[in-house]
Amino acid sequence: MTKKDPQATKAKLLHATVEVVMADGAANLTLEAVAKAAQVSKGGLLHHFPTKEALFHGLLEFAKQAWEACLAAELSKDSSAQVGYWHRAYIHASFNQTPQDIQILHAMRRVVSIYPSLFEAWREAYAQPISIPPDDRLALGRSLTIQLACDALWFSELIGLPTMPSATQQALYAELLRLTYEQ
C-alpha cells in the first residue's frame, strides 16, 4: 500500500476546482464535480474542504502560494548583493506568470464575483505590507512605481481587463527593469 500525500491531494483538488470553475462557472460548481474531475472520492474532498466556501478559500490560498513560489524562484536567480534584486524578481514574477497561474486568476475572478466575502479576504491579505529586504536598497519612489505597475498588471488580469499589446507590455517590462539598476 502506498502512503497518501495530503498536499498532493489538495493540489489535485484545487487544480480540478479551477477546471470546473472555468468550464461550468463558479455558481454551477458542485463538490461532486470537483471530486470527479480530481478523481478523488467525495469523502476525500470533504476531508480537505468540508464546504464549497472552504474549497474557494483554499483556492485563494493556492493562488497566493503559487505567486510566492514564482517570486521565490525568481529571487534565486539574482544576487542579493546587487541593488534592486528583489524588485527585479518581483517584475519577472509579475510578467512571467505561467498559463496555469493565469488560469487560477481567471477562476478566482469568477469565484469572487459570486462570493464577495472572498474578495474581502483577498483585500485583507493584500493590505499587509510587502516585506522588501533592506539590502535591496532601491529608492522608495522607484520601489513604489515598480510595485504599483506590477500590481496593476496583475489586477487587470484578475478582473479581466483587456491586456496591453505584447510590444507595449515588453516596453513596460524593460522600463521597470531599468528602474532597478539606475539610481
XYZ file of N, CA and C in Angstrom:
549
model
N 0.849 -1.181 0.000
C 0.000 0.000 0.000
C 0.896 1.246 0.000
N 0.554 2.231 -0.815
C 1.346 3.454 -0.877
C 0.822 4.471 0.123
N 1.734 5.303 0.602
C 1.330 6.370 1.519
C 0.603 7.451 0.742
N -0.396 8.005 1.354
C -1.130 9.101 0.727
C -0.405 10.410 1.012
N -0.449 11.292 0.057
C 0.194 12.595 0.177
C -0.904 13.650 0.251
N -1.239 14.119 1.465
C -2.355 15.069 1.598
C -2.154 16.356 0.807
N -0.920 16.846 0.726
C -0.672 18.090 -0.018
C -0.907 17.872 -1.506
N -0.485 16.726 -2.018
C -0.699 16.424 -3.432
C -2.191 16.280 -3.724
N -2.917 15.663 -2.804
C -4.366 15.510 -2.982
C -5.050 16.881 -2.976
N -4.651 17.748 -2.049
C -5.222 19.105 -2.003
C -4.930 19.850 -3.303
N -3.703 19.762 -3.785
C -3.338 20.441 -5.033
C -4.162 19.895 -6.192
N -4.331 18.590 -6.227
C -5.143 17.964 -7.277
C -6.590 18.474 -7.220
N -7.118 18.580 -6.017
C -8.490 19.091 -5.840
C -8.594 20.561 -6.270
N -7.582 21.344 -5.957
C -7.623 22.765 -6.313
C -7.452 22.965 -7.818
N -6.609 22.166 -8.442
C -6.491 22.233 -9.908
C -7.823 21.824 -10.555
N -8.449 20.813 -9.997
C -9.754 20.389 -10.510
C -10.798 21.481 -10.304
N -10.713 22.198 -9.193
C -11.636 23.310 -8.944
C -11.499 24.362 -10.032
N -10.263 24.688 -10.387
C -10.028 25.659 -11.460
C -10.670 25.157 -12.754
N -10.456 23.885 -13.077
C -11.033 23.311 -14.303
C -12.548 23.426 -14.307
N -13.169 23.055 -13.197
C -14.637 23.065 -13.121
C -15.168 24.497 -13.181
N -14.527 25.411 -12.464
C -14.967 26.812 -12.495
C -14.860 27.368 -13.903
N -13.765 27.070 -14.591
C -13.580 27.596 -15.944
C -14.552 26.955 -16.935
N -14.915 25.714 -16.721
C -15.830 25.026 -17.634
C -17.290 25.353 -17.356
N -17.661 25.392 -16.079
C -19.074 25.496 -15.712
C -19.447 26.776 -14.981
N -18.450 27.561 -14.543
C -18.715 28.753 -13.755
C -18.727 28.434 -12.277
N -18.442 29.423 -11.476
C -18.375 29.221 -10.025
C -19.751 28.930 -9.433
N -20.781 29.560 -9.980
C -22.123 29.370 -9.438
C -22.622 27.939 -9.649
N -22.135 27.281 -10.693
C -22.583 25.924 -11.010
C -21.678 24.839 -10.456
N -20.608 25.241 -9.780
C -19.672 24.258 -9.244
C -20.341 23.431 -8.165
N -20.133 22.124 -8.236
C -20.575 21.233 -7.163
C -19.354 20.497 -6.636
N -19.428 20.094 -5.396
C -18.325 19.336 -4.815
C -18.171 18.002 -5.539
N -19.285 17.433 -5.989
C -19.232 16.177 -6.734
C -18.442 16.345 -8.026
N -18.670 17.464 -8.725
C -17.967 17.705 -9.979
C -16.463 17.858 -9.750
N -16.097 18.530 -8.676
C -14.678 18.708 -8.360
C -14.051 17.363 -8.009
N -14.726 16.583 -7.180
C -14.201 15.268 -6.796
C -14.018 14.390 -8.036
N -14.996 14.410 -8.918
C -14.908 13.608 -10.137
C -13.749 14.076 -11.017
N -13.617 15.381 -11.205
C -12.535 15.923 -12.038
C -11.170 15.600 -11.447
N -11.070 15.556 -10.134
C -9.799 15.265 -9.462
C -9.562 13.769 -9.301
N -10.582 12.976 -9.621
C -10.525 11.520 -9.426
C -10.245 11.179 -7.961
N -10.999 11.887 -7.107
C -10.924 11.695 -5.665
C -12.348 11.449 -5.187
N -12.513 10.623 -4.175
C -13.865 10.393 -3.658
C -14.414 11.689 -3.056
N -15.734 11.776 -3.000
C -16.314 12.971 -2.391
C -15.900 13.054 -0.918
N -15.792 11.921 -0.258
C -15.334 11.898 1.136
C -13.906 12.426 1.256
N -13.075 12.083 0.272
C -11.700 12.598 0.264
C -11.680 14.102 0.100
N -12.546 14.601 -0.773
C -12.638 16.053 -0.951
C -13.117 16.705 0.341
N -14.164 16.139 0.946
C -14.726 16.719 2.175
C -13.732 16.672 3.333
N -12.826 15.718 3.302
C -11.792 15.656 4.337
C -10.912 16.904 4.284
N -10.595 17.357 3.079
C -9.727 18.525 2.911
C -10.511 19.842 2.881
N -11.691 19.802 2.278
C -12.509 21.007 2.114
C -13.959 20.644 2.438
N -14.387 20.858 3.681
C -15.711 20.400 4.102
C -16.887 21.141 3.458
N -16.626 22.305 2.872
C -17.698 23.067 2.224
C -17.174 23.689 0.929
N -18.101 24.146 0.124
C -17.716 24.847 -1.100
C -16.947 26.118 -0.750
N -17.379 26.804 0.295
C -16.672 28.024 0.713
C -15.239 27.703 1.143
N -15.056 26.600 1.866
C -13.706 26.190 2.274
C -12.853 25.879 1.049
N -13.470 25.274 0.049
C -12.761 24.982 -1.195
C -12.329 26.274 -1.877
N -13.203 27.256 -1.912
C -12.869 28.533 -2.543
C -11.805 29.290 -1.744
N -11.865 29.205 -0.420
C -10.802 29.811 0.393
C -9.478 29.088 0.127
N -9.551 27.778 -0.055
C -8.361 27.013 -0.410
C -7.794 27.456 -1.746
N -8.673 27.769 -2.685
C -8.239 28.257 -3.995
C -7.541 29.606 -3.855
N -8.053 30.461 -3.003
C -7.426 31.753 -2.739
C -6.011 31.558 -2.171
N -5.881 30.663 -1.227
C -4.574 30.369 -0.636
C -3.642 29.735 -1.675
N -4.197 28.893 -2.511
C -3.440 28.241 -3.582
C -2.862 29.289 -4.531
N -3.673 30.279 -4.892
C -3.203 31.360 -5.770
C -2.078 32.137 -5.094
N -2.244 32.402 -3.815
C -1.217 33.132 -3.066
C 0.087 32.331 -3.016
N -0.015 31.032 -2.770
C 1.176 30.188 -2.710
C 1.853 30.077 -4.073
N 1.060 30.042 -5.141
C 1.639 29.985 -6.491
C 2.454 31.246 -6.751
N 1.912 32.406 -6.333
C 2.639 33.663 -6.502
C 3.934 33.648 -5.689
N 3.851 33.223 -4.443
C 5.028 33.203 -3.580
C 6.102 32.267 -4.126
N 5.698 31.137 -4.683
C 6.659 30.195 -5.277
C 7.317 30.805 -6.508
N 6.522 31.501 -7.318
C 7.062 32.159 -8.506
C 8.074 33.232 -8.099
N 7.730 34.035 -7.109
C 8.637 35.082 -6.633
C 9.908 34.467 -6.052
N 9.778 33.418 -5.279
C 10.947 32.759 -4.684
C 11.868 32.200 -5.775
N 11.280 31.631 -6.811
C 12.092 31.103 -7.918
C 12.869 32.225 -8.598
N 12.218 33.357 -8.783
C 12.896 34.498 -9.410
C 13.974 35.072 -8.497
N 13.713 35.090 -7.199
C 14.713 35.602 -6.246
C 15.983 34.756 -6.257
N 15.837 33.486 -6.531
C 17.008 32.600 -6.525
C 17.923 32.836 -7.723
N 17.477 33.629 -8.688
C 18.247 33.852 -9.915
C 19.142 35.087 -9.873
N 19.043 35.894 -8.832
C 19.788 37.156 -8.774
C 20.537 37.234 -7.451
N 21.615 37.937 -7.442
C 22.426 38.086 -6.235
C 21.848 39.169 -5.331
N 21.692 38.853 -4.074
C 21.179 39.841 -3.124
C 22.201 40.934 -2.838
N 23.396 40.800 -3.386
C 24.408 41.849 -3.212
C 24.166 43.025 -4.163
N 23.280 42.848 -5.130
C 23.019 43.903 -6.105
C 21.790 44.722 -5.720
N 21.903 46.026 -5.861
C 20.770 46.916 -5.605
C 19.625 46.522 -6.541
N 18.423 46.473 -6.003
C 17.234 46.228 -6.812
C 16.934 44.769 -7.101
N 17.680 43.852 -6.496
C 17.496 42.428 -6.814
C 16.073 41.943 -6.515
N 15.510 42.382 -5.371
C 14.167 41.942 -5.001
C 13.145 42.479 -5.999
N 13.299 43.726 -6.395
C 12.360 44.322 -7.342
C 12.445 43.670 -8.716
N 13.651 43.293 -9.146
C 13.771 42.584 -10.422
C 13.008 41.263 -10.357
N 13.143 40.566 -9.243
C 12.411 39.304 -9.077
C 10.903 39.554 -9.108
N 10.453 40.631 -8.473
C 9.029 40.976 -8.445
C 8.529 41.260 -9.863
N 9.328 41.975 -10.637
C 8.970 42.278 -12.024
C 8.909 40.996 -12.843
N 9.964 40.191 -12.764
C 9.993 38.937 -13.537
C 8.798 38.056 -13.172
N 8.519 37.923 -11.880
C 7.400 37.083 -11.439
C 6.067 37.645 -11.935
N 5.936 38.953 -11.943
C 4.687 39.576 -12.380
C 4.449 39.405 -13.877
N 5.508 39.512 -14.660
C 5.369 39.470 -16.112
C 5.471 38.064 -16.688
N 5.988 37.137 -15.925
C 6.248 35.800 -16.462
C 5.447 34.719 -15.766
N 4.208 35.018 -15.436
C 3.378 34.005 -14.802
C 3.058 32.905 -15.813
N 2.953 31.705 -15.312
C 2.638 30.577 -16.181
C 1.178 30.653 -16.613
N 0.836 30.030 -17.728
C -0.584 29.973 -18.124
C -1.456 29.361 -17.030
N -0.900 28.397 -16.295
C -1.652 27.780 -15.200
C -1.953 28.810 -14.100
N -0.967 29.654 -13.770
C -1.191 30.684 -12.752
C -2.225 31.699 -13.224
N -2.183 32.043 -14.482
C -3.169 32.985 -15.032
C -4.557 32.351 -15.024
N -4.625 31.060 -15.301
C -5.910 30.350 -15.257
C -6.486 30.387 -13.835
N -5.618 30.254 -12.828
C -6.076 30.335 -11.437
C -6.669 31.721 -11.179
N -6.023 32.781 -11.700
C -6.560 34.140 -11.535
C -7.935 34.279 -12.184
N -8.080 33.722 -13.378
C -9.381 33.806 -14.059
C -10.458 33.044 -13.268
N -10.079 31.907 -12.721
C -11.039 31.157 -11.900
C -11.394 31.954 -10.648
N -10.385 32.584 -10.027
C -10.650 33.388 -8.836
C -11.593 34.550 -9.151
N -11.414 35.167 -10.309
C -12.314 36.258 -10.700
C -13.749 35.764 -10.727
N -13.967 34.601 -11.290
C -15.323 34.053 -11.364
C -15.867 33.728 -9.981
N -15.010 33.216 -9.118
C -15.437 32.871 -7.760
C -15.771 34.131 -6.973
N -14.889 35.108 -7.025
C -15.065 36.338 -6.252
C -16.322 37.089 -6.706
N -16.673 36.951 -7.975
C -17.853 37.672 -8.471
C -19.143 37.191 -7.815
N -19.156 35.953 -7.347
C -20.376 35.468 -6.686
C -20.204 35.230 -5.191
N -18.957 35.304 -4.718
C -18.662 35.175 -3.292
C -17.844 36.378 -2.839
N -18.494 37.530 -2.656
C -17.760 38.753 -2.298
C -16.951 38.639 -1.008
N -17.330 37.735 -0.118
C -16.561 37.581 1.122
C -15.129 37.147 0.825
N -14.933 36.422 -0.270
C -13.577 36.037 -0.653
C -12.764 37.246 -1.084
N -13.431 38.182 -1.751
C -12.724 39.392 -2.148
C -12.266 40.144 -0.906
N -13.088 40.117 0.114
C -12.722 40.775 1.380
C -11.498 40.097 1.985
N -11.449 38.773 1.931
C -10.284 38.042 2.444
C -9.041 38.397 1.627
N -9.211 38.539 0.320
C -8.090 38.904 -0.540
C -7.625 40.322 -0.238
N -8.592 41.209 -0.011
C -8.257 42.591 0.326
C -7.443 42.634 1.618
N -7.840 41.850 2.599
C -7.104 41.811 3.865
C -5.685 41.300 3.658
N -5.533 40.261 2.841
C -4.202 39.723 2.567
C -3.360 40.756 1.818
N -3.978 41.461 0.903
C -3.263 42.450 0.096
C -2.898 43.679 0.922
N -3.663 43.946 1.967
C -3.408 45.124 2.809
C -2.137 44.968 3.644
N -1.656 43.736 3.771
C -0.425 43.518 4.527
C 0.738 44.110 3.736
N 1.590 44.886 4.393
C 2.714 45.488 3.656
C 3.650 44.425 3.105
N 4.171 44.695 1.924
C 5.140 43.791 1.312
C 6.451 43.934 2.078
N 7.026 42.818 2.389
C 8.278 42.832 3.141
C 9.454 42.822 2.168
N 9.956 44.010 1.886
C 11.098 44.151 0.984
C 12.365 44.106 1.828
N 13.280 43.219 1.479
C 14.514 43.139 2.271
C 15.276 44.467 2.236
N 15.802 44.916 3.365
C 16.524 46.192 3.401
C 17.752 46.206 2.497
N 18.321 45.036 2.216
C 19.514 45.007 1.374
C 19.204 45.203 -0.112
N 17.937 45.344 -0.474
C 17.581 45.649 -1.860
C 17.998 47.078 -2.214
N 17.861 47.979 -1.246
C 18.365 49.358 -1.301
C 17.843 50.198 -2.466
N 16.686 49.898 -2.986
C 16.129 50.722 -4.056
C 15.383 51.902 -3.433
N 15.490 53.056 -4.045
C 14.825 54.257 -3.522
C 13.312 54.032 -3.448
N 12.692 54.638 -2.451
C 11.268 54.435 -2.189
C 10.403 54.761 -3.402
N 10.645 55.875 -4.066
C 9.827 56.254 -5.225
C 9.890 55.217 -6.336
N 11.080 54.704 -6.597
C 11.240 53.661 -7.619
C 10.545 52.378 -7.166
N 10.724 52.067 -5.898
C 10.106 50.870 -5.348
C 8.590 50.903 -5.537
N 7.980 52.008 -5.170
C 6.531 52.134 -5.294
C 6.079 52.117 -6.748
N 6.824 52.778 -7.632
C 6.487 52.783 -9.053
C 6.465 51.364 -9.599
N 7.482 50.601 -9.272
C 7.575 49.217 -9.747
C 6.446 48.369 -9.184
N 6.251 48.438 -7.877
C 5.205 47.617 -7.259
C 3.827 47.953 -7.809
N 3.516 49.226 -7.914
C 2.190 49.617 -8.380
C 1.966 49.243 -9.843
N 2.987 49.369 -10.679
C 2.847 48.973 -12.081
C 2.627 47.460 -12.188
N 3.411 46.702 -11.450
C 3.257 45.240 -11.479
C 1.906 44.814 -10.918
N 1.503 45.444 -9.832
C 0.214 45.101 -9.230
C -0.946 45.469 -10.148
N -0.817 46.570 -10.868
C -1.865 46.964 -11.820
C -1.973 45.939 -12.939
N -0.853 45.443 -13.403
C -0.854 44.406 -14.436
C -1.558 43.155 -13.915
N -1.206 42.746 -12.702
C -1.812 41.567 -12.075
C -3.311 41.777 -11.865
N -3.672 42.950 -11.357
C -5.070 43.216 -11.064
C -5.902 43.271 -12.342
N -5.346 43.841 -13.402
C -6.090 43.892 -14.655
C -6.332 42.485 -15.187
N -5.369 41.605 -14.993
C -5.549 40.193 -15.386
C -6.625 39.557 -14.517
N -6.590 39.844 -13.226
C -7.567 39.280 -12.298
C -8.991 39.660 -12.662
N -9.220 40.935 -12.961
C -10.592 41.366 -13.210
C -10.991 41.279 -14.678
N -10.070 40.803 -15.509
C -10.415 40.547 -16.896
C -10.388 41.742 -17.815
N -9.617 42.761 -17.448
C -9.473 43.894 -18.358
C -8.650 43.450 -19.562
N -8.868 44.081 -20.698
C -8.064 43.710 -21.865
C -6.579 43.921 -21.571
N -5.775 42.971 -21.990
C -4.347 43.096 -21.762
C -3.745 44.003 -22.825
N -2.653 44.619 -22.468
C -1.985 45.509 -23.416
C -1.275 44.672 -24.477
N -1.083 45.256 -25.660
C -0.374 44.522 -26.712
C 1.003 44.081 -26.228
N 1.477 42.998 -26.791
C 2.750 42.407 -26.377
C 3.907 43.405 -26.430
N 3.978 44.194 -27.497
C 5.086 45.156 -27.619
C 5.015 46.205 -26.513
N 3.819 46.633 -26.172
C 3.647 47.615 -25.104
C 4.023 47.004 -23.763
N 3.609 45.773 -23.548
C 3.940 45.088 -22.305
C 5.453 44.889 -22.200
N 6.114 44.551 -23.302
C 7.572 44.383 -23.292
C 8.271 45.711 -22.990
N 7.737 46.813 -23.515
C 8.331 48.129 -23.243
C 8.198 48.470 -21.755
N 7.049 48.180 -21.171
C 6.855 48.416 -19.739
C 7.802 47.545 -18.921
N 7.905 46.299 -19.284
C 8.796 45.351 -18.612
C 10.232 45.872 -18.624
N 10.696 46.291 -19.788
C 12.068 46.801 -19.924
C 12.277 48.060 -19.095
N 11.303 48.948 -19.105
C 11.436 50.196 -18.347
C 11.457 49.932 -16.842
N 10.615 49.042 -16.380
C 10.618 48.720 -14.954
C 11.938 48.082 -14.545
N 12.453 47.191 -15.372
C 13.761 46.597 -15.065
C 14.847 47.667 -15.028
N 14.792 48.602 -15.962
C 15.776 49.686 -15.994
C 15.770 50.455 -14.680
N 14.593 50.659 -14.124
C 14.477 51.401 -12.861
C 15.166 50.684 -11.697
N 15.367 49.384 -11.813
C 16.021 48.650 -10.717
C 17.528 48.784 -10.754
N 18.076 49.237 -11.869
C 19.533 49.362 -11.990
C 20.036 50.789 -11.816
N 19.263 51.734 -12.263
C 19.735 53.122 -12.240
C 19.352 53.790 -10.934
N 20.250 54.600 -10.440
C 19.959 55.363 -9.217
C 19.728 56.764 -9.594
